[in-house]
Amino acid sequence: RTAMYRGEIAWADGRRDEAFKIWDEMIRQFPEDRAALVCMGDYMARAGRYEEAKKHYRKSMDVQTEFPRYQDGLTSIAHICEIQGDYDGAIAANEEELVLLREEWNITSGEEIDAHRREIARLKERRDTKR
């Protein structure tokens, strides 16, 4: 967390290049740390570097070896895909979250599931309206 905060201080001080150097070093030191990868994805998204952000979020999902996994990386991928106008990508990320919730958390009903289904329907409508 020290590197994360040092980078955030540099970012807030306007030293963006230095912030990314600090965060890059954080990832070099902790390449399999889910939290570090999610943070790096957040920093990339903040800078508008969406493709890099999605890679870090995806890796944050891939490095989790204990189940059930946290799904924040998938949620972030869905948001970025929508920002990019990639509604199919956003839908796929939401559908992957539904599978994760069912298979790893044993959540098959309730607001968590309903919210994802509403989100998928909304994204499909946006996608179809765009065409």
PDB file of C-alpha atoms in Angstrom:
ATOM      1  CA  ARG A   1       0.000   0.000   0.000  1.00  0.00           C
ATOM      2  CA  THR A   2       2.936   2.333   0.507  1.00  0.00           C
ATOM      3  CA  ALA A   3       3.604   2.476  -3.236  1.00  0.00           C
ATOM      4  CA  MET A   4      -0.078   2.965  -3.951  1.00  0.00           C
ATOM      5  CA  TYR A   5      -0.241   5.989  -1.639  1.00  0.00           C
ATOM      6  CA  ARG A   6       3.099   7.401  -2.809  1.00  0.00           C
ATOM      7  CA  GLY A   7       1.773   7.277  -6.358  1.00  0.00           C
ATOM      8  CA  GLU A   8      -1.494   8.904  -5.351  1.00  0.00           C
ATOM      9  CA  ILE A   9       0.386  11.739  -3.665  1.00  0.00           C
ATOM     10  CA  ALA A  10       2.522  12.252  -6.785  1.00  0.00           C
ATOM     11  CA  TRP A  11      -0.642  12.179  -8.948  1.00  0.00           C
ATOM     12  CA  ALA A  12      -2.420  14.737  -6.764  1.00  0.00           C
ATOM     13  CA  ASP A  13       0.686  16.928  -6.879  1.00  0.00           C
ATOM     14  CA  GLY A  14       0.556  16.889 -10.698  1.00  0.00           C
ATOM     15  CA  ARG A  15       3.558  14.587 -11.108  1.00  0.00           C
ATOM     16  CA  ARG A  16       1.720  12.078 -13.274  1.00  0.00           C
ATOM     17  CA  ASP A  17       4.790  10.488 -14.877  1.00  0.00           C
ATOM     18  CA  GLU A  18       6.321   9.893 -11.457  1.00  0.00           C
ATOM     19  CA  ALA A  19       3.039   8.405 -10.203  1.00  0.00           C
ATOM     20  CA  PHE A  20       3.001   5.872 -13.014  1.00  0.00           C
ATOM     21  CA  LYS A  21       6.646   4.974 -12.378  1.00  0.00           C
ATOM     22  CA  ILE A  22       5.807   4.273  -8.752  1.00  0.00           C
ATOM     23  CA  TRP A  23       2.744   2.230  -9.675  1.00  0.00           C
ATOM     24  CA  ASP A  24       4.633   0.321 -12.382  1.00  0.00           C
ATOM     25  CA  GLU A  25       7.214  -0.629  -9.761  1.00  0.00           C
ATOM     26  CA  MET A  26       4.381  -1.730  -7.456  1.00  0.00           C
ATOM     27  CA  ILE A  27       3.147  -4.120 -10.156  1.00  0.00           C
ATOM     28  CA  ARG A  28       6.690  -5.386 -10.821  1.00  0.00           C
ATOM     29  CA  GLN A  29       7.048  -6.182  -7.116  1.00  0.00           C
ATOM     30  CA  PHE A  30       3.557  -7.666  -6.720  1.00  0.00           C
ATOM     31  CA  PRO A  31       2.528  -9.021 -10.141  1.00  0.00           C
ATOM     32  CA  GLU A  32       0.104 -11.565  -8.685  1.00  0.00           C
ATOM     33  CA  ASP A  33      -1.554  -9.316  -6.098  1.00  0.00           C
ATOM     34  CA  ARG A  34      -5.249  -8.849  -6.899  1.00  0.00           C
ATOM     35  CA  ALA A  35      -5.579  -5.593  -4.980  1.00  0.00           C
ATOM     36  CA  ALA A  36      -2.507  -4.057  -6.627  1.00  0.00           C
ATOM     37  CA  LEU A  37      -3.808  -5.043 -10.058  1.00  0.00           C
ATOM     38  CA  VAL A  38      -7.254  -3.558  -9.400  1.00  0.00           C
ATOM     39  CA  CYS A  39      -5.626  -0.340  -8.170  1.00  0.00           C
ATOM     40  CA  MET A  40      -3.460  -0.196 -11.279  1.00  0.00           C
ATOM     41  CA  GLY A  41      -6.559  -0.702 -13.410  1.00  0.00           C
ATOM     42  CA  ASP A  42      -8.198   2.189 -11.566  1.00  0.00           C
ATOM     43  CA  TYR A  43      -5.196   4.434 -12.184  1.00  0.00           C
ATOM     44  CA  MET A  44      -5.124   3.540 -15.870  1.00  0.00           C
ATOM     45  CA  ALA A  45      -8.851   4.219 -16.188  1.00  0.00           C
ATOM     46  CA  ARG A  46      -8.439   7.551 -14.399  1.00  0.00           C
ATOM     47  CA  ALA A  47      -5.838   8.483 -17.008  1.00  0.00           C
ATOM     48  CA  GLY A  48      -8.104   7.370 -19.875  1.00  0.00           C
ATOM     49  CA  ARG A  49      -5.848   4.416 -20.690  1.00  0.00           C
ATOM     50  CA  TYR A  50      -8.794   2.060 -20.963  1.00  0.00           C
ATOM     51  CA  GLU A  51      -7.233  -0.880 -22.786  1.00  0.00           C
ATOM     52  CA  GLU A  52      -4.432  -1.069 -20.234  1.00  0.00           C
ATOM     53  CA  ALA A  53      -6.977  -0.751 -17.428  1.00  0.00           C
ATOM     54  CA  LYS A  54      -8.995  -3.673 -18.781  1.00  0.00           C
ATOM     55  CA  LYS A  55      -5.843  -5.825 -18.936  1.00  0.00           C
ATOM     56  CA  HIS A  56      -5.082  -5.136 -15.274  1.00  0.00           C
ATOM     57  CA  TYR A  57      -8.677  -5.812 -14.254  1.00  0.00           C
ATOM     58  CA  ARG A  58      -8.696  -9.088 -16.209  1.00  0.00           C
ATOM     59  CA  LYS A  59      -5.416 -10.151 -14.633  1.00  0.00           C
ATOM     60  CA  SER A  60      -6.868  -9.318 -11.200  1.00  0.00           C
ATOM     61  CA  MET A  61      -9.518 -11.944 -11.928  1.00  0.00           C
ATOM     62  CA  ASP A  62      -7.032 -14.470 -13.294  1.00  0.00           C
ATOM     63  CA  VAL A  63      -4.601 -14.338 -10.347  1.00  0.00           C
ATOM     64  CA  GLN A  64      -7.233 -15.143  -7.751  1.00  0.00           C
ATOM     65  CA  THR A  65      -6.638 -18.741  -6.756  1.00  0.00           C
ATOM     66  CA  GLU A  66      -8.971 -18.947  -3.788  1.00  0.00           C
ATOM     67  CA  PHE A  67     -12.688 -19.167  -4.269  1.00  0.00           C
ATOM     68  CA  PRO A  68     -15.026 -17.446  -4.190  1.00  0.00           C
ATOM     69  CA  ARG A  69     -13.310 -14.713  -6.160  1.00  0.00           C
ATOM     70  CA  TYR A  70     -14.022 -11.006  -5.880  1.00  0.00           C
ATOM     71  CA  GLN A  71     -15.703  -9.657  -9.009  1.00  0.00           C
ATOM     72  CA  ASP A  72     -14.671  -5.984  -8.877  1.00  0.00           C
ATOM     73  CA  GLY A  73     -12.401  -6.462 -11.894  1.00  0.00           C
ATOM     74  CA  LEU A  74     -15.351  -7.648 -13.977  1.00  0.00           C
ATOM     75  CA  THR A  75     -17.510  -4.755 -12.823  1.00  0.00           C
ATOM     76  CA  SER A  76     -14.807  -2.314 -13.882  1.00  0.00           C
ATOM     77  CA  ILE A  77     -14.374  -4.008 -17.255  1.00  0.00           C
ATOM     78  CA  ALA A  78     -18.119  -3.673 -17.860  1.00  0.00           C
ATOM     79  CA  HIS A  79     -18.023   0.050 -17.048  1.00  0.00           C
ATOM     80  CA  ILE A  80     -15.067   0.699 -19.342  1.00  0.00           C
ATOM     81  CA  CYS A  81     -16.610  -1.291 -22.189  1.00  0.00           C
ATOM     82  CA  GLU A  82     -19.736   0.839 -21.926  1.00  0.00           C
ATOM     83  CA  ILE A  83     -17.683   4.052 -21.892  1.00  0.00           C
ATOM     84  CA  GLN A  84     -16.006   2.815 -25.071  1.00  0.00           C
ATOM     85  CA  GLY A  85     -19.355   2.005 -26.683  1.00  0.00           C
ATOM     86  CA  ASP A  86     -18.568  -1.716 -26.587  1.00  0.00           C
ATOM     87  CA  TYR A  87     -21.967  -2.830 -25.362  1.00  0.00           C
ATOM     88  CA  ASP A  88     -21.326  -6.471 -26.236  1.00  0.00           C
ATOM     89  CA  GLY A  89     -18.193  -6.398 -24.072  1.00  0.00           C
ATOM     90  CA  ALA A  90     -20.114  -4.820 -21.201  1.00  0.00           C
ATOM     91  CA  ILE A  91     -22.860  -7.414 -21.543  1.00  0.00           C
ATOM     92  CA  ALA A  92     -20.299 -10.232 -21.569  1.00  0.00           C
ATOM     93  CA  ALA A  93     -18.647  -8.923 -18.392  1.00  0.00           C
ATOM     94  CA  ASN A  94     -22.025  -8.739 -16.632  1.00  0.00           C
ATOM     95  CA  GLU A  95     -22.891 -12.246 -17.788  1.00  0.00           C
ATOM     96  CA  GLU A  96     -19.536 -13.486 -16.514  1.00  0.00           C
ATOM     97  CA  GLU A  97     -20.345 -11.903 -13.154  1.00  0.00           C
ATOM     98  CA  LEU A  98     -23.660 -13.783 -13.064  1.00  0.00           C
ATOM     99  CA  VAL A  99     -21.797 -17.062 -13.630  1.00  0.00           C
ATOM    100  CA  LEU A 100     -19.261 -16.195 -10.930  1.00  0.00           C
ATOM    101  CA  LEU A 101     -22.021 -15.299  -8.464  1.00  0.00           C
ATOM    102  CA  ARG A 102     -23.849 -18.552  -9.178  1.00  0.00           C
ATOM    103  CA  GLU A 103     -20.887 -20.914  -9.280  1.00  0.00           C
ATOM    104  CA  GLU A 104     -18.589 -19.411  -6.661  1.00  0.00           C
ATOM    105  CA  TRP A 105     -20.870 -17.519  -4.270  1.00  0.00           C
ATOM    106  CA  ASN A 106     -23.987 -19.693  -4.670  1.00  0.00           C
ATOM    107  CA  ILE A 107     -26.067 -16.560  -5.274  1.00  0.00           C
ATOM    108  CA  THR A 108     -28.856 -17.323  -7.723  1.00  0.00           C
ATOM    109  CA  SER A 109     -31.565 -14.834  -6.775  1.00  0.00           C
ATOM    110  CA  GLY A 110     -32.090 -11.514  -5.084  1.00  0.00           C
ATOM    111  CA  GLU A 111     -31.122  -7.932  -5.801  1.00  0.00           C
ATOM    112  CA  GLU A 112     -27.513  -8.742  -6.771  1.00  0.00           C
ATOM    113  CA  ILE A 113     -28.739 -11.014  -9.561  1.00  0.00           C
ATOM    114  CA  ASP A 114     -31.669  -8.772 -10.512  1.00  0.00           C
ATOM    115  CA  ALA A 115     -29.361  -5.748 -10.794  1.00  0.00           C
ATOM    116  CA  HIS A 116     -27.120  -7.567 -13.271  1.00  0.00           C
ATOM    117  CA  ARG A 117     -30.102  -8.716 -15.308  1.00  0.00           C
ATOM    118  CA  ARG A 118     -31.436  -5.147 -15.443  1.00  0.00           C
ATOM    119  CA  GLU A 119     -28.003  -3.914 -16.444  1.00  0.00           C
ATOM    120  CA  ILE A 120     -27.766  -6.490 -19.242  1.00  0.00           C
ATOM    121  CA  ALA A 121     -31.219  -5.489 -20.522  1.00  0.00           C
ATOM    122  CA  ARG A 122     -30.252  -1.789 -20.409  1.00  0.00           C
ATOM    123  CA  LEU A 123     -27.016  -2.449 -22.279  1.00  0.00           C
ATOM    124  CA  LYS A 124     -28.803  -4.517 -24.932  1.00  0.00           C
ATOM    125  CA  GLU A 125     -31.255  -1.675 -25.459  1.00  0.00           C
ATOM    126  CA  ARG A 126     -28.414   0.845 -25.815  1.00  0.00           C
ATOM    127  CA  ARG A 127     -26.605  -1.483 -28.211  1.00  0.00           C
ATOM    128  CA  ASP A 128     -29.707  -2.056 -30.333  1.00  0.00           C
ATOM    129  CA  THR A 129     -30.565   1.663 -30.386  1.00  0.00           C
ATOM    130  CA  LYS A 130     -27.016   2.454 -31.523  1.00  0.00           C
ATOM    131  CA  ARG A 131     -27.297   0.141 -34.530  1.00  0.00           C
TER     132      ARG A 131
END
